[in-house]
N, C-alpha and C. Protein backbone atom coordinates (compact mmCIF):
# COMPACT_ATOMS: atom_id res chain seq x y z
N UNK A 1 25.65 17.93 18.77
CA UNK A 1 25.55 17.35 17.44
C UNK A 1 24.97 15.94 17.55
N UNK A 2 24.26 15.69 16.35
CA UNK A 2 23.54 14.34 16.71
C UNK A 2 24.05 13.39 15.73
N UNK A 3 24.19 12.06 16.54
CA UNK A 3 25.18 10.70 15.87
C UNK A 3 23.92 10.25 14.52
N UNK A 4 24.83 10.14 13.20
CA UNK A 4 24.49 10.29 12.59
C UNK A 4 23.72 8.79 12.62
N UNK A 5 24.27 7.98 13.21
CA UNK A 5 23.88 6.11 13.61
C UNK A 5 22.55 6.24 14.34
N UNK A 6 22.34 7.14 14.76
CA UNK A 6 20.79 7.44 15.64
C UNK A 6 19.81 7.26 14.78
N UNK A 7 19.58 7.81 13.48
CA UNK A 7 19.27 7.80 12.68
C UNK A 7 18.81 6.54 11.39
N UNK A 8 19.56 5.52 11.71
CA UNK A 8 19.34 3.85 10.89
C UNK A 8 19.30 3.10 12.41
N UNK A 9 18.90 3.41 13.87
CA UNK A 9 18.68 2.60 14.66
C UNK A 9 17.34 1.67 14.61
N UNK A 10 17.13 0.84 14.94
CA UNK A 10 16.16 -0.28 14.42
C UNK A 10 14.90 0.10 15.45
N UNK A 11 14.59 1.02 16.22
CA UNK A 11 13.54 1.49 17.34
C UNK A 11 13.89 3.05 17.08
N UNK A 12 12.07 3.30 17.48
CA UNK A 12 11.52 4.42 16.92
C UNK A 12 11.85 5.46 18.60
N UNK A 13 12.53 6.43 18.96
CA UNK A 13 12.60 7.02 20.29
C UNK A 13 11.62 8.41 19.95
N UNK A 14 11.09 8.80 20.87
CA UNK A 14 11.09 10.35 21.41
C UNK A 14 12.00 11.16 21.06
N UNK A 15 12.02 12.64 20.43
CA UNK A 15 12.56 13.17 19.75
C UNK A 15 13.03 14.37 21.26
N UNK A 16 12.27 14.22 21.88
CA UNK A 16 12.50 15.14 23.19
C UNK A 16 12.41 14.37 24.34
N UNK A 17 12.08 13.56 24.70
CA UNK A 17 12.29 12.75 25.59
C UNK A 17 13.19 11.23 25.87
N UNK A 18 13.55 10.74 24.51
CA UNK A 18 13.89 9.70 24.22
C UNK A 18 13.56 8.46 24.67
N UNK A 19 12.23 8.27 24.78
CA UNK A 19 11.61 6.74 25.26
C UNK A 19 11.39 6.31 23.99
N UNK A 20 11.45 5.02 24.21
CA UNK A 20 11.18 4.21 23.29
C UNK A 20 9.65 4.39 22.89
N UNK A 21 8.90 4.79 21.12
CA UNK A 21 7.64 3.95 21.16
C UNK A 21 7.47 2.95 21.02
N UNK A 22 6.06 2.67 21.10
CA UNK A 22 5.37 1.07 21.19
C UNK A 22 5.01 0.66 19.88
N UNK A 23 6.73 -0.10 19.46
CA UNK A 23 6.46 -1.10 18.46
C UNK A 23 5.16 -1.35 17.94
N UNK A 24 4.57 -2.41 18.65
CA UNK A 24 3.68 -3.12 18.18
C UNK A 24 1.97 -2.28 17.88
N UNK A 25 2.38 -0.49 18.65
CA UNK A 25 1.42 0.04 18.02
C UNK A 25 1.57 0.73 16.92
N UNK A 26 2.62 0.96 16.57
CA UNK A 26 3.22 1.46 15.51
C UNK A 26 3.01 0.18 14.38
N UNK A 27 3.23 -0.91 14.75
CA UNK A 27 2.78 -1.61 13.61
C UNK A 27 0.94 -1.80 13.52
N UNK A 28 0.70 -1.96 13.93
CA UNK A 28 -0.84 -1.90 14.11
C UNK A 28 -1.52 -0.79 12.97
N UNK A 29 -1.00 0.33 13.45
CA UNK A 29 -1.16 1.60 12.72
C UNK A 29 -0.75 1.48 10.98
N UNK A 30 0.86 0.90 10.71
CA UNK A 30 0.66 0.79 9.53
C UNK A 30 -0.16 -0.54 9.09
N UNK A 31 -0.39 -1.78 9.49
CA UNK A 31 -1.52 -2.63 9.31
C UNK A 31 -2.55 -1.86 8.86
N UNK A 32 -3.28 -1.06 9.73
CA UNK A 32 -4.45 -0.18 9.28
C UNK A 32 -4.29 0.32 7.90
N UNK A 33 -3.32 0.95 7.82
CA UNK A 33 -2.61 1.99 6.88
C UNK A 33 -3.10 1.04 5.59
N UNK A 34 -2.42 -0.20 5.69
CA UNK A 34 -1.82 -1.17 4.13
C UNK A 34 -3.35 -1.61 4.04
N UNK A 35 -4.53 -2.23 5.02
CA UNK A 35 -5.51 -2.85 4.35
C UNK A 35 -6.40 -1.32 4.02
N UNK A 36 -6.49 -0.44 4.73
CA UNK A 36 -7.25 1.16 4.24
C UNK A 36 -6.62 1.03 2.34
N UNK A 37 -5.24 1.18 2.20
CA UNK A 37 -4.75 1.39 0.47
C UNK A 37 -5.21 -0.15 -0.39
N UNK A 38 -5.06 -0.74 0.35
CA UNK A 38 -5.51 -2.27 -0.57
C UNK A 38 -7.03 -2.24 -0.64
N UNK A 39 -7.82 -2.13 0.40
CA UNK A 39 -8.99 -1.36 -0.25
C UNK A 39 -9.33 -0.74 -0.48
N UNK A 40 -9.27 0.50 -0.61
CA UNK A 40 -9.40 1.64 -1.73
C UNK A 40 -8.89 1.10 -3.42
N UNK A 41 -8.16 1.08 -3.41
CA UNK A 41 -7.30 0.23 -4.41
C UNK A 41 -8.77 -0.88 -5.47
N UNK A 42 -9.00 -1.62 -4.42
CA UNK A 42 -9.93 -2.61 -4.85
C UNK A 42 -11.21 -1.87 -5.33
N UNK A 43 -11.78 -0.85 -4.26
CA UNK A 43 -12.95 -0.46 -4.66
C UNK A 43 -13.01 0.67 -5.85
N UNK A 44 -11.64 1.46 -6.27
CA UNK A 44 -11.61 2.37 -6.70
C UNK A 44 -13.24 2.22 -8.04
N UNK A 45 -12.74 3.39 -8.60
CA UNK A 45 -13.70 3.51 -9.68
C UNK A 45 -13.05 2.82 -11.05
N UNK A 46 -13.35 2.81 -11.97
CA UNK A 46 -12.99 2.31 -13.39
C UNK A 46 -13.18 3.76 -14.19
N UNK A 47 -12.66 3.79 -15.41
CA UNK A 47 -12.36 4.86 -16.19
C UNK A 47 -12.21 4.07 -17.52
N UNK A 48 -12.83 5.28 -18.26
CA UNK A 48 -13.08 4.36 -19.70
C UNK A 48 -11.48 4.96 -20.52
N UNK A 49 -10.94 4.34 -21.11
CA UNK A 49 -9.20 4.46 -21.92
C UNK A 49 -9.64 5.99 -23.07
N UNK A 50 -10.87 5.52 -23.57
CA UNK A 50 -11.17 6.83 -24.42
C UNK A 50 -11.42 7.92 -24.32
N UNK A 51 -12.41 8.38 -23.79
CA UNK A 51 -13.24 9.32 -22.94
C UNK A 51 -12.95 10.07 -21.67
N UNK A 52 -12.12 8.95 -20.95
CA UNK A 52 -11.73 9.37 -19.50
C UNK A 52 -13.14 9.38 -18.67
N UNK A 53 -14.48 8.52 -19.22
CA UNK A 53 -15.37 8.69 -18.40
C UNK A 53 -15.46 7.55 -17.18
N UNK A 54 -15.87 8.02 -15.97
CA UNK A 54 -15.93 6.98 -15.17
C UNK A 54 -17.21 6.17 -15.06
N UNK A 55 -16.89 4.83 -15.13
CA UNK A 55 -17.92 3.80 -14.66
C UNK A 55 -19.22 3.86 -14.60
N UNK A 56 -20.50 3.83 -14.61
CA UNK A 56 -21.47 4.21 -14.47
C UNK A 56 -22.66 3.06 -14.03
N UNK A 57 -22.05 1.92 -14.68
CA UNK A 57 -22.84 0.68 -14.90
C UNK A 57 -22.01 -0.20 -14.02
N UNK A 58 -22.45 -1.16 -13.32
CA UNK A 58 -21.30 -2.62 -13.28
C UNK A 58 -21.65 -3.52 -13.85
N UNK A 59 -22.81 -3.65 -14.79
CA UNK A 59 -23.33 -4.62 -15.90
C UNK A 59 -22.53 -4.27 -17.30
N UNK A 60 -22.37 -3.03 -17.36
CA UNK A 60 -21.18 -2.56 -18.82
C UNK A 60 -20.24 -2.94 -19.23
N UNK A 61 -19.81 -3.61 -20.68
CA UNK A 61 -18.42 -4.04 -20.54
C UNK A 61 -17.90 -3.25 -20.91
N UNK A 62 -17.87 -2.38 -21.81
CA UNK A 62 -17.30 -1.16 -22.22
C UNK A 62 -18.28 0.15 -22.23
N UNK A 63 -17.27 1.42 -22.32
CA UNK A 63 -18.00 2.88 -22.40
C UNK A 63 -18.98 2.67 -23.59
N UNK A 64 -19.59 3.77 -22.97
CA UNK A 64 -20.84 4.24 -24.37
C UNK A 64 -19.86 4.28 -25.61
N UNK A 65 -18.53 5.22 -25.49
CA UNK A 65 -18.07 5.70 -26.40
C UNK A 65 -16.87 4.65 -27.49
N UNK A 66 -17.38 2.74 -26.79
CA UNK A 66 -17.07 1.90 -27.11
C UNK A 66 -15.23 1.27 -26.65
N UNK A 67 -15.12 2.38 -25.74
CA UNK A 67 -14.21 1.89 -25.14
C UNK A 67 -13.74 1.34 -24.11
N UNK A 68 -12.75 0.95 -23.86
CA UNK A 68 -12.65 -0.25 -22.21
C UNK A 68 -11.92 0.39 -21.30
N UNK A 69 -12.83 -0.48 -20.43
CA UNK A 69 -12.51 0.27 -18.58
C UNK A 69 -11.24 -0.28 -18.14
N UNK A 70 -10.39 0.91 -17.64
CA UNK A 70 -9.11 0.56 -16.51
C UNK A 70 -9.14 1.36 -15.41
N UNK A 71 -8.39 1.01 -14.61
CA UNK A 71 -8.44 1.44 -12.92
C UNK A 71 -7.46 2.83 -12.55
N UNK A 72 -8.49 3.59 -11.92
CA UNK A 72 -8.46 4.99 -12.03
C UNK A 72 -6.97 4.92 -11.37
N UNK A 73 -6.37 4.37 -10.39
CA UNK A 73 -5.49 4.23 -9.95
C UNK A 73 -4.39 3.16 -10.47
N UNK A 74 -3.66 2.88 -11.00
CA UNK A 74 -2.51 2.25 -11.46
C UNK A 74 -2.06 1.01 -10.14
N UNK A 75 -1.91 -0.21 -10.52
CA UNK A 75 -1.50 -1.14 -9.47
C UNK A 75 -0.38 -0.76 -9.32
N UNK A 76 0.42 -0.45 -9.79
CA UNK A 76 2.14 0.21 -10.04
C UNK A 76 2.12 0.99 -8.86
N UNK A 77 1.02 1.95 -8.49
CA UNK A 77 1.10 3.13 -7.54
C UNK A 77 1.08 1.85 -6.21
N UNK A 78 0.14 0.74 -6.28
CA UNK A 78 -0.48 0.43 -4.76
C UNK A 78 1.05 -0.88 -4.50
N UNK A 79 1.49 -1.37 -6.00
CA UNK A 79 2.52 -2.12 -5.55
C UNK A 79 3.70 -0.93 -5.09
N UNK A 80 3.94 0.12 -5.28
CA UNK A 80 5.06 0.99 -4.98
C UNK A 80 4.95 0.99 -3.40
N UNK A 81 3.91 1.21 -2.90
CA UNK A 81 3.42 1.77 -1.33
C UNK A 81 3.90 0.18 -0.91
N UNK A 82 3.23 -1.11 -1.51
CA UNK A 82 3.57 -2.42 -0.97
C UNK A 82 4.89 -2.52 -0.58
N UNK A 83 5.83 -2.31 -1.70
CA UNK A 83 7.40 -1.92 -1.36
C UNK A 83 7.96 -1.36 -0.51
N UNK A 84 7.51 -0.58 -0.26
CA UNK A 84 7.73 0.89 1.08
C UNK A 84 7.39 -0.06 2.10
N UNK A 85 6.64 -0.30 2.49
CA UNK A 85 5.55 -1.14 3.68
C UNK A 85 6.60 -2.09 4.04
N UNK A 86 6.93 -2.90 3.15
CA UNK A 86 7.91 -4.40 3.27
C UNK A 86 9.48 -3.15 3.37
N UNK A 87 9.28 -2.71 3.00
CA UNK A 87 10.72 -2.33 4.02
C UNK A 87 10.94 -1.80 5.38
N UNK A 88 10.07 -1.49 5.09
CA UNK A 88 9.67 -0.77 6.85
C UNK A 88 9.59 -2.07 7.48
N UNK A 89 8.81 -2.97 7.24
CA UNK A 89 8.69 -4.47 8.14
C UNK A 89 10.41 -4.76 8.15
N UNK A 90 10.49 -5.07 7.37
CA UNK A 90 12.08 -5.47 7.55
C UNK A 90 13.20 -4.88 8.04
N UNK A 91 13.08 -3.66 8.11
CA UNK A 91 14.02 -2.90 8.42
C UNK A 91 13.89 -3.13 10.25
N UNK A 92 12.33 -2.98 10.92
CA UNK A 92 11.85 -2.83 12.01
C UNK A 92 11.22 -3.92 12.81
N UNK A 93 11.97 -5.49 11.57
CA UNK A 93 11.60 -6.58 11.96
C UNK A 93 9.97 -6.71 12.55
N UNK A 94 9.20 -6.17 12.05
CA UNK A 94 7.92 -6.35 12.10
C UNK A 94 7.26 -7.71 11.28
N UNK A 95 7.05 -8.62 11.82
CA UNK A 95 6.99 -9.51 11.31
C UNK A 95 4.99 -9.96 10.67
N UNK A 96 4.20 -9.49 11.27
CA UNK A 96 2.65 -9.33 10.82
C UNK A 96 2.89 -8.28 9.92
N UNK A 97 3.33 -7.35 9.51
CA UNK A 97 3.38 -6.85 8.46
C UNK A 97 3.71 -7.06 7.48
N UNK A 98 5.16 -7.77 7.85
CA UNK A 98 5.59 -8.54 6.32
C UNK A 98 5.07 -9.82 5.93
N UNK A 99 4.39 -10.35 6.84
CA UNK A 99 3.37 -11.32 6.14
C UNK A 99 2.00 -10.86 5.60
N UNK A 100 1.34 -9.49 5.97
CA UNK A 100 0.12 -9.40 5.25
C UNK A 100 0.76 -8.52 4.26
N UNK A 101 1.75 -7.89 4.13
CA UNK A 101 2.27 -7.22 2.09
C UNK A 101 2.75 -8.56 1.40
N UNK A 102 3.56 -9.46 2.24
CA UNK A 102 3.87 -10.76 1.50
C UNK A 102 2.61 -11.62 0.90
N UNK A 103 1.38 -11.47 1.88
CA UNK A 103 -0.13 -12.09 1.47
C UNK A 103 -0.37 -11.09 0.12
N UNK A 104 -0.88 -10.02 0.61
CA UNK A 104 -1.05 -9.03 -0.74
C UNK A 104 -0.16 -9.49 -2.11
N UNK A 105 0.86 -9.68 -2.15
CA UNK A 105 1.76 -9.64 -2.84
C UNK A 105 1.43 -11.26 -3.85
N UNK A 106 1.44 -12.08 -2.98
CA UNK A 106 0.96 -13.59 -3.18
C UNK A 106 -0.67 -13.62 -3.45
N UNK A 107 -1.39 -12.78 -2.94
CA UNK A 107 -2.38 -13.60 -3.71
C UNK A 107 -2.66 -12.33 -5.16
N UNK A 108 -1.83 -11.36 -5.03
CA UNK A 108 -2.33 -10.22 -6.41
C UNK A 108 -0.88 -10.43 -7.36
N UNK A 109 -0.43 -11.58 -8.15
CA UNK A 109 1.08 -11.60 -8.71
C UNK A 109 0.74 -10.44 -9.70
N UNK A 110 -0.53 -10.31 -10.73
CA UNK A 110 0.49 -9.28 -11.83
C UNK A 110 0.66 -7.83 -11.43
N UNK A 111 0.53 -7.83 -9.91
CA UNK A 111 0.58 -6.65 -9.46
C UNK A 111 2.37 -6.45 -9.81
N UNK A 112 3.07 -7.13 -9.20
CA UNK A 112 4.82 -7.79 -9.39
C UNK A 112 5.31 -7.48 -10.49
N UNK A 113 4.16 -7.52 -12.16
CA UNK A 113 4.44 -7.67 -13.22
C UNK A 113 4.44 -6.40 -13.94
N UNK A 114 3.83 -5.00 -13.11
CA UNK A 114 3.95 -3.90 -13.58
C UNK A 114 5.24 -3.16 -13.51
């Protein structure tokens, strides 16, 4: 039977071997992870509120169909993942991680505000 404390231990082991992995590539990996969603995020497309048409122009301020562009993706979704991310840093004392979601976080506030 397996201790249920194995389970909230602060290091990631081998599930069949039980070595420790490598922290700091494991953070690396979600690093990758958080700037890959923060840009996507950034580059996504725009979508017109009326129509549901996407973007076409970047000189356009609004759709043909006279309506205004919002982001195909919701900041709500990319601050949710931010949340996740900063707990994982914290939980795993990863400390470059929780300073680049803490950066994210600080330089995008009304992301906070959704």
């Amino acid at each position: 039977m397996t201790c249920i404390l194995c389970y909230f231990s602060s290091s990631w082991a081998c599930v069949q071997c039980k070595a420790p992995y490598d922290m700091d590539e494991i953070e690396d990996t979600l690093l990758d992870a958080i700037h890959r969603k923060s840009m996507a995020f950034i580059l996504q497309d725009l979508k017109c509120v009326k129509c549901n048409g996407i973007k076409e122009n970047n000189m356009r301020k609004y759709c043909r169909c006279a309506g205004d562009f919002t982001n195909t993706v919701p900041a709500a979704d990319l601050y949710k993942t931010l949340m996740t991310f900063r707990g994982i840093a914290r939980h795993y004392e990863m400390v470059l991680l929780m300073g680049t979601v803490d950066w994210i976080l600080k330089m995008n506030p009304q992301m906070s505000n959704n």
